[in-house]
JSON list of C-alpha atoms in Angstrom, two decimals:
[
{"chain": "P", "resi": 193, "resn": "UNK", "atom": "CA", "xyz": [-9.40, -18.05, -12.63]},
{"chain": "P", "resi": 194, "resn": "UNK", "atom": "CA", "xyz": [-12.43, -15.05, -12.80]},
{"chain": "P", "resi": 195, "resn": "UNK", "atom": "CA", "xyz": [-11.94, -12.04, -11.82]},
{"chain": "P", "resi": 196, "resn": "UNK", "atom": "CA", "xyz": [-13.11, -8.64, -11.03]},
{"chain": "P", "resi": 197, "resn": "UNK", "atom": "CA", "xyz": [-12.44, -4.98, -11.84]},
{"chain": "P", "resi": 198, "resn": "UNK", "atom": "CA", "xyz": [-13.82, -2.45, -9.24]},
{"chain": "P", "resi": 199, "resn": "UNK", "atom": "CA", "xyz": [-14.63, 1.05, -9.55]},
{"chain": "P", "resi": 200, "resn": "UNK", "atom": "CA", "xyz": [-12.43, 2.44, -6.26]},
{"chain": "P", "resi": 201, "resn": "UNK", "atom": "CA", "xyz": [-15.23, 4.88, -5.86]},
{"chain": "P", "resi": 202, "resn": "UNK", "atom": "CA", "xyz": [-18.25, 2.80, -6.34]},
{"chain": "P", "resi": 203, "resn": "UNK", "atom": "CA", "xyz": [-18.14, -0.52, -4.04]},
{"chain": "P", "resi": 204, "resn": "UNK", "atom": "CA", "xyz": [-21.63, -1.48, -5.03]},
{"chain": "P", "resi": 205, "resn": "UNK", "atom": "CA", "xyz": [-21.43, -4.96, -6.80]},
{"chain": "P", "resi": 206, "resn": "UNK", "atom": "CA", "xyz": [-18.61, -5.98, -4.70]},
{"chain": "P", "resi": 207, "resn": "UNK", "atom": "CA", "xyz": [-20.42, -9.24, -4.08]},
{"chain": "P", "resi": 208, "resn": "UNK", "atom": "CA", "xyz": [-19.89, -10.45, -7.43]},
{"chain": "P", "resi": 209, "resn": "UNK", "atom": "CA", "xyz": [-16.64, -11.22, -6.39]},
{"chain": "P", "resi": 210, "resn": "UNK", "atom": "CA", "xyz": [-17.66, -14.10, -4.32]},
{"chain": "P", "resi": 211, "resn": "UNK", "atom": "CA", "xyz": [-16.52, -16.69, -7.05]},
{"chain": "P", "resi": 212, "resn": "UNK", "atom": "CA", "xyz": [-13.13, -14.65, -7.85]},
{"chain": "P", "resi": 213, "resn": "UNK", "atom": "CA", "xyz": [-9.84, -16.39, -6.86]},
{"chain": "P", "resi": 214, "resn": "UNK", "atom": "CA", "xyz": [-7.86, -13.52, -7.34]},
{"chain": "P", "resi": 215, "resn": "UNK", "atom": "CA", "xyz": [-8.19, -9.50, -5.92]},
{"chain": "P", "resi": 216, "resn": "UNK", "atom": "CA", "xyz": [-5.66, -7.19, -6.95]},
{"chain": "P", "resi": 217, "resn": "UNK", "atom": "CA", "xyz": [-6.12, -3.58, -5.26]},
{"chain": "P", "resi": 218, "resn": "UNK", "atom": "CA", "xyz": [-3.25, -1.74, -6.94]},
{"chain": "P", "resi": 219, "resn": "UNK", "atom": "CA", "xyz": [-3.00, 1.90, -5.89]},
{"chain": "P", "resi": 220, "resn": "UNK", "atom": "CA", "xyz": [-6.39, 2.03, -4.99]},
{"chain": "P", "resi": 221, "resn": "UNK", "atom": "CA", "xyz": [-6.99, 1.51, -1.28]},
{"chain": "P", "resi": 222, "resn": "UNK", "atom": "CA", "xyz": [-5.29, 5.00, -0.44]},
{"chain": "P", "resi": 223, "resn": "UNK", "atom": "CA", "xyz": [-8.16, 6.17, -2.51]},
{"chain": "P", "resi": 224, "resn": "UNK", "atom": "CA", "xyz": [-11.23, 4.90, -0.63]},
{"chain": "P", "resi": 225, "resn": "UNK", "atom": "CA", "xyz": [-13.58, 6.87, 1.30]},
{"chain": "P", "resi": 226, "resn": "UNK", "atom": "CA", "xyz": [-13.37, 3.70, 3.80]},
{"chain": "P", "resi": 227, "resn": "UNK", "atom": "CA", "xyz": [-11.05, 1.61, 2.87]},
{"chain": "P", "resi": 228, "resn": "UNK", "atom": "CA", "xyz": [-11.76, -0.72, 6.60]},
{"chain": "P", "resi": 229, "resn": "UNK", "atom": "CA", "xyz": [-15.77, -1.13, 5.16]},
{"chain": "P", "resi": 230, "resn": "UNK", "atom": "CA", "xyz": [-14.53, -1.89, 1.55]},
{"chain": "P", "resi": 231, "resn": "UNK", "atom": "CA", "xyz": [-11.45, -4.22, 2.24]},
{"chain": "P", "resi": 232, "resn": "UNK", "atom": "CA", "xyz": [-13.90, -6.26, 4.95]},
{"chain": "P", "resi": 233, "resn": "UNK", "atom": "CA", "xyz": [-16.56, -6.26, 2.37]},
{"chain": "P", "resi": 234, "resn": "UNK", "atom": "CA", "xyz": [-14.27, -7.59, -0.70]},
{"chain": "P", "resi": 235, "resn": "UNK", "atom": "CA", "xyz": [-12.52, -9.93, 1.61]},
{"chain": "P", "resi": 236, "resn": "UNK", "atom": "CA", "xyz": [-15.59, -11.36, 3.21]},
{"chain": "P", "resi": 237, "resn": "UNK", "atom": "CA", "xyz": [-17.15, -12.29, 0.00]},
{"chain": "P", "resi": 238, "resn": "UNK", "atom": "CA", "xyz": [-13.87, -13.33, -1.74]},
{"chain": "P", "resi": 239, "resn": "UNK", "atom": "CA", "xyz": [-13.43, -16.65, -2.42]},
{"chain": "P", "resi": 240, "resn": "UNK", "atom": "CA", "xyz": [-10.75, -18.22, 0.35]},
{"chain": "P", "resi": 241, "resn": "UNK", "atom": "CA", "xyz": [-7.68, -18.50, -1.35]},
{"chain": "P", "resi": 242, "resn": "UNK", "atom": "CA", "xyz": [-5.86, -15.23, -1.71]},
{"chain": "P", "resi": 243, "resn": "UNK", "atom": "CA", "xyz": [-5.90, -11.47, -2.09]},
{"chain": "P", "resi": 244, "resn": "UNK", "atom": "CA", "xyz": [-2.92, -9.41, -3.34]},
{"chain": "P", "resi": 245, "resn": "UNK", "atom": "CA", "xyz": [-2.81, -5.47, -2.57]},
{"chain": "P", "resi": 246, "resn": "UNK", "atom": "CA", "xyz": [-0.10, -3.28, -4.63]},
{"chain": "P", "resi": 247, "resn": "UNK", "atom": "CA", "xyz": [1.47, -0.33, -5.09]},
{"chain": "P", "resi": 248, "resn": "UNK", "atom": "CA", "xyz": [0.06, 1.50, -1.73]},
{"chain": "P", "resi": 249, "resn": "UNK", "atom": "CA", "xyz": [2.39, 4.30, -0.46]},
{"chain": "P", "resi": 250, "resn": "UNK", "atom": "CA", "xyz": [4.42, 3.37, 2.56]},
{"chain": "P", "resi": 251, "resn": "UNK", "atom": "CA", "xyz": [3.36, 6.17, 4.80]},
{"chain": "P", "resi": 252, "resn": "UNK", "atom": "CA", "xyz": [6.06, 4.95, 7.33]},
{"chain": "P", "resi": 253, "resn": "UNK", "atom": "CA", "xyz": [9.29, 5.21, 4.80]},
{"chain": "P", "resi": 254, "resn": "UNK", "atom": "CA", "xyz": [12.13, 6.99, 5.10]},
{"chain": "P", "resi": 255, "resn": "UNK", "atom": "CA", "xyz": [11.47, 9.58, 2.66]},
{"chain": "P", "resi": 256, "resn": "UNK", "atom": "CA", "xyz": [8.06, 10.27, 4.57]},
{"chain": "P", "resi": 257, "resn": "UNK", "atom": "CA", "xyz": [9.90, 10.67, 7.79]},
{"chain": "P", "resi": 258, "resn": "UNK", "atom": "CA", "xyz": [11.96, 13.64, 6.16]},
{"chain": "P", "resi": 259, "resn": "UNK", "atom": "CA", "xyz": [9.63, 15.01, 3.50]},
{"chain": "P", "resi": 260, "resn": "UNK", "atom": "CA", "xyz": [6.23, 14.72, 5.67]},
{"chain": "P", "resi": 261, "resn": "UNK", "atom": "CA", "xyz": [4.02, 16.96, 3.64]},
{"chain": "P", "resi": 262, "resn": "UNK", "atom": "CA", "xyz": [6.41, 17.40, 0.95]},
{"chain": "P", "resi": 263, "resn": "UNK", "atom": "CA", "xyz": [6.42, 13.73, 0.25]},
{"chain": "P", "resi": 264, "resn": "UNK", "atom": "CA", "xyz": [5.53, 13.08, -2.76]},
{"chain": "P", "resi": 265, "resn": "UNK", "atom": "CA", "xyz": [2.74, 10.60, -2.24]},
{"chain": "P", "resi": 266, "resn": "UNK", "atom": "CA", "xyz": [0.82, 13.24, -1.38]},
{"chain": "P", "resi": 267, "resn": "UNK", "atom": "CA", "xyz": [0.90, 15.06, -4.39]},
{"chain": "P", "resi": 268, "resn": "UNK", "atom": "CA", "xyz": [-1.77, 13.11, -6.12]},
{"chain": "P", "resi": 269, "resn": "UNK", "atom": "CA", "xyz": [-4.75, 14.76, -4.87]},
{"chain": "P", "resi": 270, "resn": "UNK", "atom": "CA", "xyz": [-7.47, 11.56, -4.28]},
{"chain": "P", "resi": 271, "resn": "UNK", "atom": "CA", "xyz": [-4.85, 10.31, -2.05]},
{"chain": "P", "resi": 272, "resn": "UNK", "atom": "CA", "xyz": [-6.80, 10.23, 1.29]},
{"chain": "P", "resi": 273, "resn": "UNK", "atom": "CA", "xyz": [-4.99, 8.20, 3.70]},
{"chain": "P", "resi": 274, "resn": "UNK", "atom": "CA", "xyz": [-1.44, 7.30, 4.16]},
{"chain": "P", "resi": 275, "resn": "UNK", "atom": "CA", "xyz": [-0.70, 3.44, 5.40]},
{"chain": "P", "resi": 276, "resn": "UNK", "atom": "CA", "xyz": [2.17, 1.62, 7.54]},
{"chain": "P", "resi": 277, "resn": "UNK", "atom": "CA", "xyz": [2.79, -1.76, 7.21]},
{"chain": "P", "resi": 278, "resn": "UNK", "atom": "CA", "xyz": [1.39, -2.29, 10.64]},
{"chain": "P", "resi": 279, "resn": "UNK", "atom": "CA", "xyz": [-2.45, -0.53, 9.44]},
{"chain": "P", "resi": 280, "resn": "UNK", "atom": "CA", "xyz": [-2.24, -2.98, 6.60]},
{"chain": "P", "resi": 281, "resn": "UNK", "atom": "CA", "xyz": [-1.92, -6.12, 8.71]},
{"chain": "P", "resi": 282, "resn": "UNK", "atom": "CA", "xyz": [-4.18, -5.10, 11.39]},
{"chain": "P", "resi": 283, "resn": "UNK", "atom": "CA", "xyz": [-6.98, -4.32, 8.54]},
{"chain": "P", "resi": 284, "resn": "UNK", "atom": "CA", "xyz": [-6.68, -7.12, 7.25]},
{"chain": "P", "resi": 285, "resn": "UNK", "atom": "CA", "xyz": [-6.50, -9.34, 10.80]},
{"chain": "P", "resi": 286, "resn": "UNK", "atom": "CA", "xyz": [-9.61, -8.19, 11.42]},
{"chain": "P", "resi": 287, "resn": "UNK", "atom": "CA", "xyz": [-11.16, -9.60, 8.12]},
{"chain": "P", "resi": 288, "resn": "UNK", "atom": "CA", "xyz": [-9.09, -13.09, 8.89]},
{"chain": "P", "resi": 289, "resn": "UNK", "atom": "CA", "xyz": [-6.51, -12.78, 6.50]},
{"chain": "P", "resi": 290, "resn": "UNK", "atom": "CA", "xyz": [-2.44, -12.76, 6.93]},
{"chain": "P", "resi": 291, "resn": "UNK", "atom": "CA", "xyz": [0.14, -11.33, 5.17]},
{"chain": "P", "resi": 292, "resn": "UNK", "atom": "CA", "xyz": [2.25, -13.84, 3.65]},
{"chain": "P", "resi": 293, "resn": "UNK", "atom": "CA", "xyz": [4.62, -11.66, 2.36]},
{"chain": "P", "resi": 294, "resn": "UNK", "atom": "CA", "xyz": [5.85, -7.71, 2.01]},
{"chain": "P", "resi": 295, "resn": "UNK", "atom": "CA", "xyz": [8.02, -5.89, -0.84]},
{"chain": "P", "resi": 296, "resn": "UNK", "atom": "CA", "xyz": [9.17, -2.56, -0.85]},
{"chain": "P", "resi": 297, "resn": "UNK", "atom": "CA", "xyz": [9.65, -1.24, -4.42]},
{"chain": "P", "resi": 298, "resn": "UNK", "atom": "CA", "xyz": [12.60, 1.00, -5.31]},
{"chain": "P", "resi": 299, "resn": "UNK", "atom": "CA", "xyz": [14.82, -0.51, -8.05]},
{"chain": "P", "resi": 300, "resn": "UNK", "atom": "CA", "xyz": [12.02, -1.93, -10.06]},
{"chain": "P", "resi": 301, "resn": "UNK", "atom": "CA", "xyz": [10.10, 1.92, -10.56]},
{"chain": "P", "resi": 302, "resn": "UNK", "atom": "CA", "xyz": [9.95, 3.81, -14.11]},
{"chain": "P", "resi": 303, "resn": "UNK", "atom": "CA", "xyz": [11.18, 7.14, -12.24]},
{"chain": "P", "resi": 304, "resn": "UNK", "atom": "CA", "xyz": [14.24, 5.93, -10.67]},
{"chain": "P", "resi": 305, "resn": "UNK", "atom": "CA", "xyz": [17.36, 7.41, -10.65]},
{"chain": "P", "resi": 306, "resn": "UNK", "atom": "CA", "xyz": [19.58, 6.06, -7.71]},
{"chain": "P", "resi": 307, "resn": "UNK", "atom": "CA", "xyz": [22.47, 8.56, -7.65]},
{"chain": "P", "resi": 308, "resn": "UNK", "atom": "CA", "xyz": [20.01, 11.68, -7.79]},
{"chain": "P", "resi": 309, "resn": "UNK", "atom": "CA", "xyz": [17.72, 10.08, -5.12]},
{"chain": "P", "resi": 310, "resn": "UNK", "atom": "CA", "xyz": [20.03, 9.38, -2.76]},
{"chain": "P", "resi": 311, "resn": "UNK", "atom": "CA", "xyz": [21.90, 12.70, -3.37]},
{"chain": "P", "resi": 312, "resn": "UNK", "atom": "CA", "xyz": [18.18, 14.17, -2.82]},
{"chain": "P", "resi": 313, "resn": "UNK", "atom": "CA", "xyz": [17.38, 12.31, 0.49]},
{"chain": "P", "resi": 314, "resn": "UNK", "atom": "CA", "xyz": [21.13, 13.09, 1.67]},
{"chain": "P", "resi": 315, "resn": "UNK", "atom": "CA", "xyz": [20.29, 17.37, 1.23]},
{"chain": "P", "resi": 316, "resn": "UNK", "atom": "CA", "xyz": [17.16, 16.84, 3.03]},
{"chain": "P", "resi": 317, "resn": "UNK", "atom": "CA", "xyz": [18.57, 15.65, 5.85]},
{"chain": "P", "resi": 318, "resn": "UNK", "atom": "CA", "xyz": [21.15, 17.91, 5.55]},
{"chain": "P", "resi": 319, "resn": "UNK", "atom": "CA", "xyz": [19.14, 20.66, 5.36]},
{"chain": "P", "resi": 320, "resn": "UNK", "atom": "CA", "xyz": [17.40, 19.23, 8.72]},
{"chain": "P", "resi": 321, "resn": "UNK", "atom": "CA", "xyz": [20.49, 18.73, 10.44]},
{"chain": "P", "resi": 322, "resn": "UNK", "atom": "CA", "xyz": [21.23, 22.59, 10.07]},
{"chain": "P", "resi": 323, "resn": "UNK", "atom": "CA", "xyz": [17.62, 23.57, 10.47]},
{"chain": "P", "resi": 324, "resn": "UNK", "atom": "CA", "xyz": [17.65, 24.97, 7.09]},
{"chain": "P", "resi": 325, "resn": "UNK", "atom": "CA", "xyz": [13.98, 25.30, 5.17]},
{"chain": "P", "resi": 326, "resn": "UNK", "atom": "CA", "xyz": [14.43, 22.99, 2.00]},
{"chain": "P", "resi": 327, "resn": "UNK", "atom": "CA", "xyz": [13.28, 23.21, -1.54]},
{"chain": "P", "resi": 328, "resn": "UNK", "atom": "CA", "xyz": [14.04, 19.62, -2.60]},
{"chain": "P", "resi": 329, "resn": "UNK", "atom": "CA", "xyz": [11.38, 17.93, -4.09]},
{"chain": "P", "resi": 330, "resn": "UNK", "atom": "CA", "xyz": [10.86, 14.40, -2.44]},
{"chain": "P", "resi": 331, "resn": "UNK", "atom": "CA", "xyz": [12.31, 11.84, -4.90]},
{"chain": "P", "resi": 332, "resn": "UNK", "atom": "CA", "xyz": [11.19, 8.32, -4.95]},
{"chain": "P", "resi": 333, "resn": "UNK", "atom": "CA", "xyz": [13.02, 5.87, -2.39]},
{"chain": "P", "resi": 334, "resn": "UNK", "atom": "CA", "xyz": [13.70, 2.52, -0.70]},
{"chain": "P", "resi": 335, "resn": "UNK", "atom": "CA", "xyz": [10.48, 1.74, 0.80]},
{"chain": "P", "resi": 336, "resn": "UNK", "atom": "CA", "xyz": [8.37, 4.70, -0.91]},
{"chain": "P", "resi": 337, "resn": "UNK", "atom": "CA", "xyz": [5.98, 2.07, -1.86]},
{"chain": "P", "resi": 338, "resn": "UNK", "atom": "CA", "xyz": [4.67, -1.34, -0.95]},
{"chain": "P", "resi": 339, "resn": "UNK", "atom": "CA", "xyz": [3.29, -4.54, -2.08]},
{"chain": "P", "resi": 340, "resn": "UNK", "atom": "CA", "xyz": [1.48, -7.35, 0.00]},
{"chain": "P", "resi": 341, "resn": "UNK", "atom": "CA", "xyz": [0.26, -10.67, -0.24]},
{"chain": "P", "resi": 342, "resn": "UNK", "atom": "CA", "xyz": [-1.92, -11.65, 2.06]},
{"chain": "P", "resi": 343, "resn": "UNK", "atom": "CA", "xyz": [-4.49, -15.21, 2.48]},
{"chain": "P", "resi": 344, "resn": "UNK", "atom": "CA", "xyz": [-7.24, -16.03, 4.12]},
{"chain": "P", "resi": 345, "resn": "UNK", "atom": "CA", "xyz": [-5.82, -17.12, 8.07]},
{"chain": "P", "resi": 346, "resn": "UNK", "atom": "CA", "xyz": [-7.90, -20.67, 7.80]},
{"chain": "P", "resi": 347, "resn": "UNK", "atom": "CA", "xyz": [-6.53, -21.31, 4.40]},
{"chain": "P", "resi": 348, "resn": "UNK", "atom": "CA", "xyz": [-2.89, -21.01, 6.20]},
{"chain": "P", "resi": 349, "resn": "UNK", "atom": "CA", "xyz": [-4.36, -23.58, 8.72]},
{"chain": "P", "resi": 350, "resn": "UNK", "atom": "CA", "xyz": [-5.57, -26.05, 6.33]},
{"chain": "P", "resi": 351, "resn": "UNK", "atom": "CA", "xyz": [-2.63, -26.28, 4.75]},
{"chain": "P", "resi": 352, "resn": "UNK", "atom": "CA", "xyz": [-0.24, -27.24, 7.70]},
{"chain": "P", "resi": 353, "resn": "UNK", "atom": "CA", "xyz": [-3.20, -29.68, 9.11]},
{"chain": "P", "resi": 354, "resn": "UNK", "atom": "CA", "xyz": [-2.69, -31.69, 5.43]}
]
């Protein structure tokens, strides 16, 4: 298997991934100036067997729903866009591909600490229920973050026509 490493700021030479079996786009496509032009150009030109994205913030998680602009995904500054599940499949539809499968890490991050976490999501809403301003930070949580593996759609159809 070749493959490719991309500079998420410079997407000239993307075509040299035309004979690459394997994209990974890990905590990068949050990043992108246009992350629709990029991910059609990489997936247009990638060879048609698969394409793995990972480790994009879940901008539709729980802890974004309570935190909003506290959450801590945005604290990295060159994050400039926050994506659902549902922008992720619909980019990708429209360059032919399907996601095959979705994870949502939690348990498996270096900064975890379940007790403190869920005592920190409980305050917040909490301090929401009684209207209260909070000072919690946003800790990391179920669904904070997810992964994706998507393939080309025709590659899908192949497959259940042999």
């Amino acid at each position: 298997a070749k493959g490719y490493f991309a500079d998420p700021h410079n997407i000239n030479g993307l075509n040299k991934v035309a004979n690459t079996d394997l994209f990974i786009m890990r905590g990068v496509i949050e990043h992108l100036i246009d992350p629709w032009k990029t991910l059609s150009q990489v997936l247009e030109d990638l060879h048609p067997k698969y394409c793995l994205i990972s480790a994009t913030p879940n901008g539709n998680s729980i802890a974004y729903s309570l935190f909003k602009s506290e959450w801590q995904m945005h604290v990295p500054i060159g994050h400039l866009w926050q994506f659902s599940p549902r922008h992720i499949i619909e980019m990708l539809a429209a360059s032919n591909y399907v996601v095959i499968n979705f994870d949502f890490q939690y348990l498996e991050g270096p900064y975890v600490d379940l007790i403190s976490d869920s005592l920190a999501i409980h305050n917040k809403c909490k301090d929401l229920a009684e209207n209260r301003k909070s000072s919690n930070a946003c800790p990391p949580f179920f669904d904070s973050m997810m992964s994706l593996f998507a393939v080309r759609r025709d590659a899908i159809s192949s497959k259940l026509r042999s």
